[in-house]
């Protein structure tokens, strides 16, 4: 199905926002201004955006330690996220969570997560809640668990898939196979012949596979998957083959990569370059259209960083707030 | 003696014990690092550099790089231990005990007792713990509070490289399951370490790191250094502090604590874990029960508040005990009349 000009521009803008958000963090982290562990999503933008462009705020997602892309794609505010990463009390989580724990439940974003494999069961719960509510005019609200090729080895992920299957929960397990879990290759760590989707099939679920660096492949696949799950057919899974452009965390020496690997994936597997080429090739958007988005995004990121730098710092009393609602 | 880092003391002890005993086996996530990549095995060699070179030396049957599966890692350690091996399992961050708690708590800790004393489970579970890196609520926790309360486990939290050496060797040779807690902020600290390949420190023997006689300060791990700084400062004012490094929280060296408190009558317990049902509460109860007549002031604890660990720099430093907070507590117990 052909996307409208507005939809194409919106998708491109989201991917570009994620890219520049992460590229900027990569630079800022080296100055020492940002504290903590940061895992950048660069390279995988087409997955987050190709999935989330289909969703409404009533649909839920659960993310991972590499969560900035999912958060932005699900509608978390750019400035508020940047402030959170800077540790401001005006940040999205008041400086309590930081990069690994960004959440905005009002947007259906149930949290990035520092515990690998923790997300999938939570997504099943959100899907079961939707089953309680029942279908609306567009079918069931759905929940999506984003997981990596490493997270798919956790028992929690297996248990979540089975629970979703036996309860027919409207849950979608999105596996982002970027070929590495930390410093370990997927060929070593995943027993099913590098094929994660087949695990979902083994739990009795329908599974799809697509190129996660091709926005259109992701978006088209997700249209089918969502139609199937919203109709009440139970859970489904998708494996996207993708790439991470930076290290596992900022500061990772990446000695596990092959010679020239980073240059190669940047040159041939960049979802933004591929998007630009395909929309220009098909005459859907022009150079000027895309460049205007780029300029707008660069200004937005610049503004977010300036806002984060200027934002209020937390005070010692803030430590005690928000442990409970009432105590 | 050799001067070495805390992390090097971990690695060299494992290396020596693997050479000595073919039953010692290491397993954990990225303990080899680079498996299944073009960079190849040992491309990274463990994120804390506490397993570098083990795979090259001992091979894949004794150095097992695991997928991200903490339940299976600890469960496999249990099975290895019940089958005559001496596994050393690594949890990359102590916080991940959450994923594997059944295997630690309901399995490993209880086998000996449930099986009527007829088996042994000599597993060592190593893990990096502690705050100070703004790694937030799920990557910064101190877990000795939880694990010390579990009968069947021994819990070790070394402060110095020499203690790492002596206590880790004891842990590996011990026939009971041992939790070995390594503070992230201590990995790069250095100290003199005995070269003797049989150097061992018995469990349940605290170390008196400062002797003063006016007040007893008890801690272990990263915060011990802050307690020593307070002791050194107060010494200049003519106030003498006993600083006790517990080394192991289970078993607990009650004797060293009580001997000191009987002289000082004043106690401050300093701990990085939250206050409720924790080490401070435990030790305050101990002195209240067993040294009541010696006490000249209520025992105090310096701990973080009853909250998760916050991310932002200002918040984490407000959360954690500090030299100033410890000094203030010490002055309070000294001022009590
Ligand atoms: C329970 C748990 N175990 C281990 C880790 C440490 N860790 C953080 S990310 C990661 C790798 C995750 O790999 P993958 O799921 O493929 O996600 P990616 O990093 O590739 O996005 C590991 C081992 C963790 N955070 N939580
Ligand atoms: Mg991965």
PDB file of N, CA and C in Angstrom, chain B residues 40-93:
ATOM      1  N   UNK B  40      36.598 -13.080  17.309  1.00  0.00           N
ATOM      2  CA  UNK B  40      36.920 -14.374  17.892  1.00  0.00           C
ATOM      3  C   UNK B  40      36.941 -14.392  19.400  1.00  0.00           C
ATOM      4  N   UNK B  41      37.054 -15.623  19.982  1.00  0.00           N
ATOM      5  CA  UNK B  41      37.080 -15.759  21.439  1.00  0.00           C
ATOM      6  C   UNK B  41      38.156 -14.877  22.056  1.00  0.00           C
ATOM      7  N   UNK B  42      37.859 -14.324  23.214  1.00  0.00           N
ATOM      8  CA  UNK B  42      38.773 -13.454  23.945  1.00  0.00           C
ATOM      9  C   UNK B  42      38.928 -12.082  23.293  1.00  0.00           C
ATOM     10  N   UNK B  43      38.080 -11.767  22.294  1.00  0.00           N
ATOM     11  CA  UNK B  43      38.150 -10.426  21.693  1.00  0.00           C
ATOM     12  C   UNK B  43      37.965  -9.373  22.780  1.00  0.00           C
ATOM     13  N   UNK B  44      37.140  -9.665  23.770  1.00  0.00           N
ATOM     14  CA  UNK B  44      36.928  -8.732  24.876  1.00  0.00           C
ATOM     15  C   UNK B  44      37.418  -9.332  26.194  1.00  0.00           C
ATOM     16  N   UNK B  45      37.074 -10.573  26.463  1.00  0.00           N
ATOM     17  CA  UNK B  45      37.631 -11.225  27.649  1.00  0.00           C
ATOM     18  C   UNK B  45      36.984 -10.837  28.961  1.00  0.00           C
ATOM     19  N   UNK B  46      35.663 -10.720  28.963  1.00  0.00           N
ATOM     20  CA  UNK B  46      34.960 -10.440  30.222  1.00  0.00           C
ATOM     21  C   UNK B  46      34.879  -8.954  30.464  1.00  0.00           C
ATOM     22  N   UNK B  47      33.688  -8.454  30.800  1.00  0.00           N
ATOM     23  CA  UNK B  47      33.558  -6.992  30.859  1.00  0.00           C
ATOM     24  C   UNK B  47      34.295  -6.394  32.054  1.00  0.00           C
ATOM     25  N   UNK B  48      34.587  -7.196  33.086  1.00  0.00           N
ATOM     26  CA  UNK B  48      35.320  -6.650  34.238  1.00  0.00           C
ATOM     27  C   UNK B  48      36.802  -7.030  34.196  1.00  0.00           C
ATOM     28  N   UNK B  49      37.223  -7.681  33.103  1.00  0.00           N
ATOM     29  CA  UNK B  49      38.607  -8.188  32.993  1.00  0.00           C
ATOM     30  C   UNK B  49      38.950  -9.129  34.144  1.00  0.00           C
ATOM     31  N   UNK B  50      37.975  -9.902  34.574  1.00  0.00           N
ATOM     32  CA  UNK B  50      38.231 -10.862  35.643  1.00  0.00           C
ATOM     33  C   UNK B  50      38.248 -12.287  35.107  1.00  0.00           C
ATOM     34  N   UNK B  51      38.182 -12.432  33.779  1.00  0.00           N
ATOM     35  CA  UNK B  51      38.278 -13.779  33.212  1.00  0.00           C
ATOM     36  C   UNK B  51      39.180 -13.816  31.980  1.00  0.00           C
ATOM     37  N   UNK B  52      39.879 -12.716  31.721  1.00  0.00           N
ATOM     38  CA  UNK B  52      40.725 -12.614  30.537  1.00  0.00           C
ATOM     39  C   UNK B  52      41.769 -13.732  30.490  1.00  0.00           C
ATOM     40  N   UNK B  53      41.821 -14.447  29.385  1.00  0.00           N
ATOM     41  CA  UNK B  53      42.859 -15.467  29.202  1.00  0.00           C
ATOM     42  C   UNK B  53      42.484 -16.849  29.710  1.00  0.00           C
ATOM     43  N   UNK B  54      41.395 -16.953  30.451  1.00  0.00           N
ATOM     44  CA  UNK B  54      41.031 -18.273  30.990  1.00  0.00           C
ATOM     45  C   UNK B  54      40.669 -19.249  29.866  1.00  0.00           C
ATOM     46  N   UNK B  55      39.947 -18.743  28.886  1.00  0.00           N
ATOM     47  CA  UNK B  55      39.495 -19.609  27.785  1.00  0.00           C
ATOM     48  C   UNK B  55      40.701 -20.110  26.982  1.00  0.00           C
ATOM     49  N   UNK B  56      41.633 -19.212  26.686  1.00  0.00           N
ATOM     50  CA  UNK B  56      42.820 -19.616  25.927  1.00  0.00           C
ATOM     51  C   UNK B  56      43.591 -20.687  26.681  1.00  0.00           C
ATOM     52  N   UNK B  57      43.607 -20.575  27.981  1.00  0.00           N
ATOM     53  CA  UNK B  57      44.392 -21.491  28.789  1.00  0.00           C
ATOM     54  C   UNK B  57      43.682 -22.828  29.023  1.00  0.00           C
ATOM     55  N   UNK B  58      42.388 -22.765  29.302  1.00  0.00           N
ATOM     56  CA  UNK B  58      41.705 -23.979  29.759  1.00  0.00           C
ATOM     57  C   UNK B  58      40.650 -24.516  28.798  1.00  0.00           C
ATOM     58  N   UNK B  59      40.303 -23.749  27.767  1.00  0.00           N
ATOM     59  CA  UNK B  59      39.405 -24.266  26.739  1.00  0.00           C
ATOM     60  C   UNK B  59      37.929 -24.216  27.100  1.00  0.00           C
ATOM     61  N   UNK B  60      37.131 -24.630  26.114  1.00  0.00           N
ATOM     62  CA  UNK B  60      35.684 -24.406  26.181  1.00  0.00           C
ATOM     63  C   UNK B  60      34.952 -25.340  27.141  1.00  0.00           C
ATOM     64  N   UNK B  61      35.555 -26.474  27.522  1.00  0.00           N
ATOM     65  CA  UNK B  61      34.812 -27.332  28.454  1.00  0.00           C
ATOM     66  C   UNK B  61      34.904 -26.807  29.881  1.00  0.00           C
ATOM     67  N   UNK B  62      35.929 -26.030  30.176  1.00  0.00           N
ATOM     68  CA  UNK B  62      36.063 -25.504  31.546  1.00  0.00           C
ATOM     69  C   UNK B  62      35.800 -24.012  31.639  1.00  0.00           C
ATOM     70  N   UNK B  63      35.737 -23.350  30.512  1.00  0.00           N
ATOM     71  CA  UNK B  63      35.414 -21.915  30.527  1.00  0.00           C
ATOM     72  C   UNK B  63      34.233 -21.723  29.577  1.00  0.00           C
ATOM     73  N   UNK B  64      33.061 -21.603  30.151  1.00  0.00           N
ATOM     74  CA  UNK B  64      31.825 -21.696  29.382  1.00  0.00           C
ATOM     75  C   UNK B  64      31.193 -20.324  29.249  1.00  0.00           C
ATOM     76  N   UNK B  65      31.240 -19.809  28.015  1.00  0.00           N
ATOM     77  CA  UNK B  65      30.566 -18.542  27.743  1.00  0.00           C
ATOM     78  C   UNK B  65      29.097 -18.871  27.530  1.00  0.00           C
ATOM     79  N   UNK B  66      28.226 -18.203  28.272  1.00  0.00           N
ATOM     80  CA  UNK B  66      26.810 -18.569  28.212  1.00  0.00           C
ATOM     81  C   UNK B  66      25.981 -17.509  27.495  1.00  0.00           C
ATOM     82  N   UNK B  67      24.867 -17.904  26.895  1.00  0.00           N
ATOM     83  CA  UNK B  67      23.881 -16.920  26.454  1.00  0.00           C
ATOM     84  C   UNK B  67      23.333 -16.144  27.662  1.00  0.00           C
ATOM     85  N   UNK B  68      22.508 -15.148  27.402  1.00  0.00           N
ATOM     86  CA  UNK B  68      21.933 -14.339  28.486  1.00  0.00           C
ATOM     87  C   UNK B  68      20.799 -15.140  29.109  1.00  0.00           C
ATOM     88  N   UNK B  69      21.120 -15.875  30.143  1.00  0.00           N
ATOM     89  CA  UNK B  69      20.188 -16.844  30.726  1.00  0.00           C
ATOM     90  C   UNK B  69      20.597 -17.084  32.176  1.00  0.00           C
ATOM     91  N   UNK B  70      20.359 -16.106  33.039  1.00  0.00           N
ATOM     92  CA  UNK B  70      20.881 -16.210  34.408  1.00  0.00           C
ATOM     93  C   UNK B  70      20.319 -17.403  35.180  1.00  0.00           C
ATOM     94  N   UNK B  71      19.066 -17.749  34.969  1.00  0.00           N
ATOM     95  CA  UNK B  71      18.516 -18.918  35.671  1.00  0.00           C
ATOM     96  C   UNK B  71      19.296 -20.164  35.293  1.00  0.00           C
ATOM     97  N   UNK B  72      19.569 -20.290  34.008  1.00  0.00           N
ATOM     98  CA  UNK B  72      20.299 -21.474  33.540  1.00  0.00           C
ATOM     99  C   UNK B  72      21.756 -21.449  34.004  1.00  0.00           C
ATOM    100  N   UNK B  73      22.335 -20.279  34.093  1.00  0.00           N
ATOM    101  CA  UNK B  73      23.731 -20.191  34.550  1.00  0.00           C
ATOM    102  C   UNK B  73      23.832 -20.709  35.988  1.00  0.00           C
ATOM    103  N   UNK B  74      22.973 -20.194  36.847  1.00  0.00           N
ATOM    104  CA  UNK B  74      23.064 -20.582  38.259  1.00  0.00           C
ATOM    105  C   UNK B  74      22.570 -22.016  38.448  1.00  0.00           C
ATOM    106  N   UNK B  75      21.530 -22.390  37.710  1.00  0.00           N
ATOM    107  CA  UNK B  75      21.068 -23.781  37.781  1.00  0.00           C
ATOM    108  C   UNK B  75      22.149 -24.748  37.313  1.00  0.00           C
ATOM    109  N   UNK B  76      22.841 -24.378  36.247  1.00  0.00           N
ATOM    110  CA  UNK B  76      23.918 -25.241  35.758  1.00  0.00           C
ATOM    111  C   UNK B  76      25.052 -25.309  36.773  1.00  0.00           C
ATOM    112  N   UNK B  77      25.309 -24.209  37.446  1.00  0.00           N
ATOM    113  CA  UNK B  77      26.332 -24.237  38.498  1.00  0.00           C
ATOM    114  C   UNK B  77      25.913 -25.219  39.591  1.00  0.00           C
ATOM    115  N   UNK B  78      24.631 -25.222  39.905  1.00  0.00           N
ATOM    116  CA  UNK B  78      24.133 -26.161  40.921  1.00  0.00           C
ATOM    117  C   UNK B  78      24.378 -27.602  40.471  1.00  0.00           C
ATOM    118  N   UNK B  79      24.031 -27.885  39.226  1.00  0.00           N
ATOM    119  CA  UNK B  79      24.201 -29.249  38.711  1.00  0.00           C
ATOM    120  C   UNK B  79      25.660 -29.655  38.617  1.00  0.00           C
ATOM    121  N   UNK B  80      26.501 -28.720  38.196  1.00  0.00           N
ATOM    122  CA  UNK B  80      27.942 -28.994  38.152  1.00  0.00           C
ATOM    123  C   UNK B  80      28.449 -29.332  39.556  1.00  0.00           C
ATOM    124  N   UNK B  81      28.007 -28.534  40.520  1.00  0.00           N
ATOM    125  CA  UNK B  81      28.494 -28.718  41.890  1.00  0.00           C
ATOM    126  C   UNK B  81      28.004 -30.044  42.480  1.00  0.00           C
ATOM    127  N   UNK B  82      26.776 -30.419  42.172  1.00  0.00           N
ATOM    128  CA  UNK B  82      26.261 -31.703  42.673  1.00  0.00           C
ATOM    129  C   UNK B  82      26.926 -32.882  41.966  1.00  0.00           C
ATOM    130  N   UNK B  83      27.612 -32.593  40.870  1.00  0.00           N
ATOM    131  CA  UNK B  83      28.261 -33.652  40.094  1.00  0.00           C
ATOM    132  C   UNK B  83      29.768 -33.644  40.278  1.00  0.00           C
ATOM    133  N   UNK B  84      30.212 -33.084  41.375  1.00  0.00           N
ATOM    134  CA  UNK B  84      31.629 -33.195  41.721  1.00  0.00           C
ATOM    135  C   UNK B  84      32.527 -32.094  41.187  1.00  0.00           C
ATOM    136  N   UNK B  85      31.963 -31.116  40.481  1.00  0.00           N
ATOM    137  CA  UNK B  85      32.784 -30.017  39.973  1.00  0.00           C
ATOM    138  C   UNK B  85      32.730 -28.845  40.949  1.00  0.00           C
ATOM    139  N   UNK B  86      33.625 -27.878  40.710  1.00  0.00           N
ATOM    140  CA  UNK B  86      33.642 -26.656  41.521  1.00  0.00           C
ATOM    141  C   UNK B  86      33.392 -25.469  40.596  1.00  0.00           C
ATOM    142  N   UNK B  87      32.135 -25.213  40.294  1.00  0.00           N
ATOM    143  CA  UNK B  87      31.827 -24.124  39.369  1.00  0.00           C
ATOM    144  C   UNK B  87      32.049 -22.755  40.000  1.00  0.00           C
ATOM    145  N   UNK B  88      32.525 -21.830  39.179  1.00  0.00           N
ATOM    146  CA  UNK B  88      32.554 -20.415  39.555  1.00  0.00           C
ATOM    147  C   UNK B  88      31.657 -19.723  38.539  1.00  0.00           C
ATOM    148  N   UNK B  89      30.450 -19.389  38.967  1.00  0.00           N
ATOM    149  CA  UNK B  89      29.501 -18.747  38.054  1.00  0.00           C
ATOM    150  C   UNK B  89      29.607 -17.246  38.235  1.00  0.00           C
ATOM    151  N   UNK B  90      29.549 -16.521  37.137  1.00  0.00           N
ATOM    152  CA  UNK B  90      29.599 -15.055  37.219  1.00  0.00           C
ATOM    153  C   UNK B  90      28.267 -14.458  36.806  1.00  0.00           C
ATOM    154  N   UNK B  91      27.730 -13.604  37.662  1.00  0.00           N
ATOM    155  CA  UNK B  91      26.626 -12.725  37.251  1.00  0.00           C
ATOM    156  C   UNK B  91      27.266 -11.372  36.994  1.00  0.00           C
ATOM    157  N   UNK B  92      27.059 -10.861  35.805  1.00  0.00           N
ATOM    158  CA  UNK B  92      27.740  -9.636  35.392  1.00  0.00           C
ATOM    159  C   UNK B  92      27.461  -8.476  36.361  1.00  0.00           C
ATOM    160  N   UNK B  93      26.217  -8.356  36.759  1.00  0.00           N
ATOM    161  CA  UNK B  93      25.821  -7.367  37.760  1.00  0.00           C
ATOM    162  C   UNK B  93      25.021  -8.092  38.841  1.00  0.00           C
TER     163      UNK B  93
END
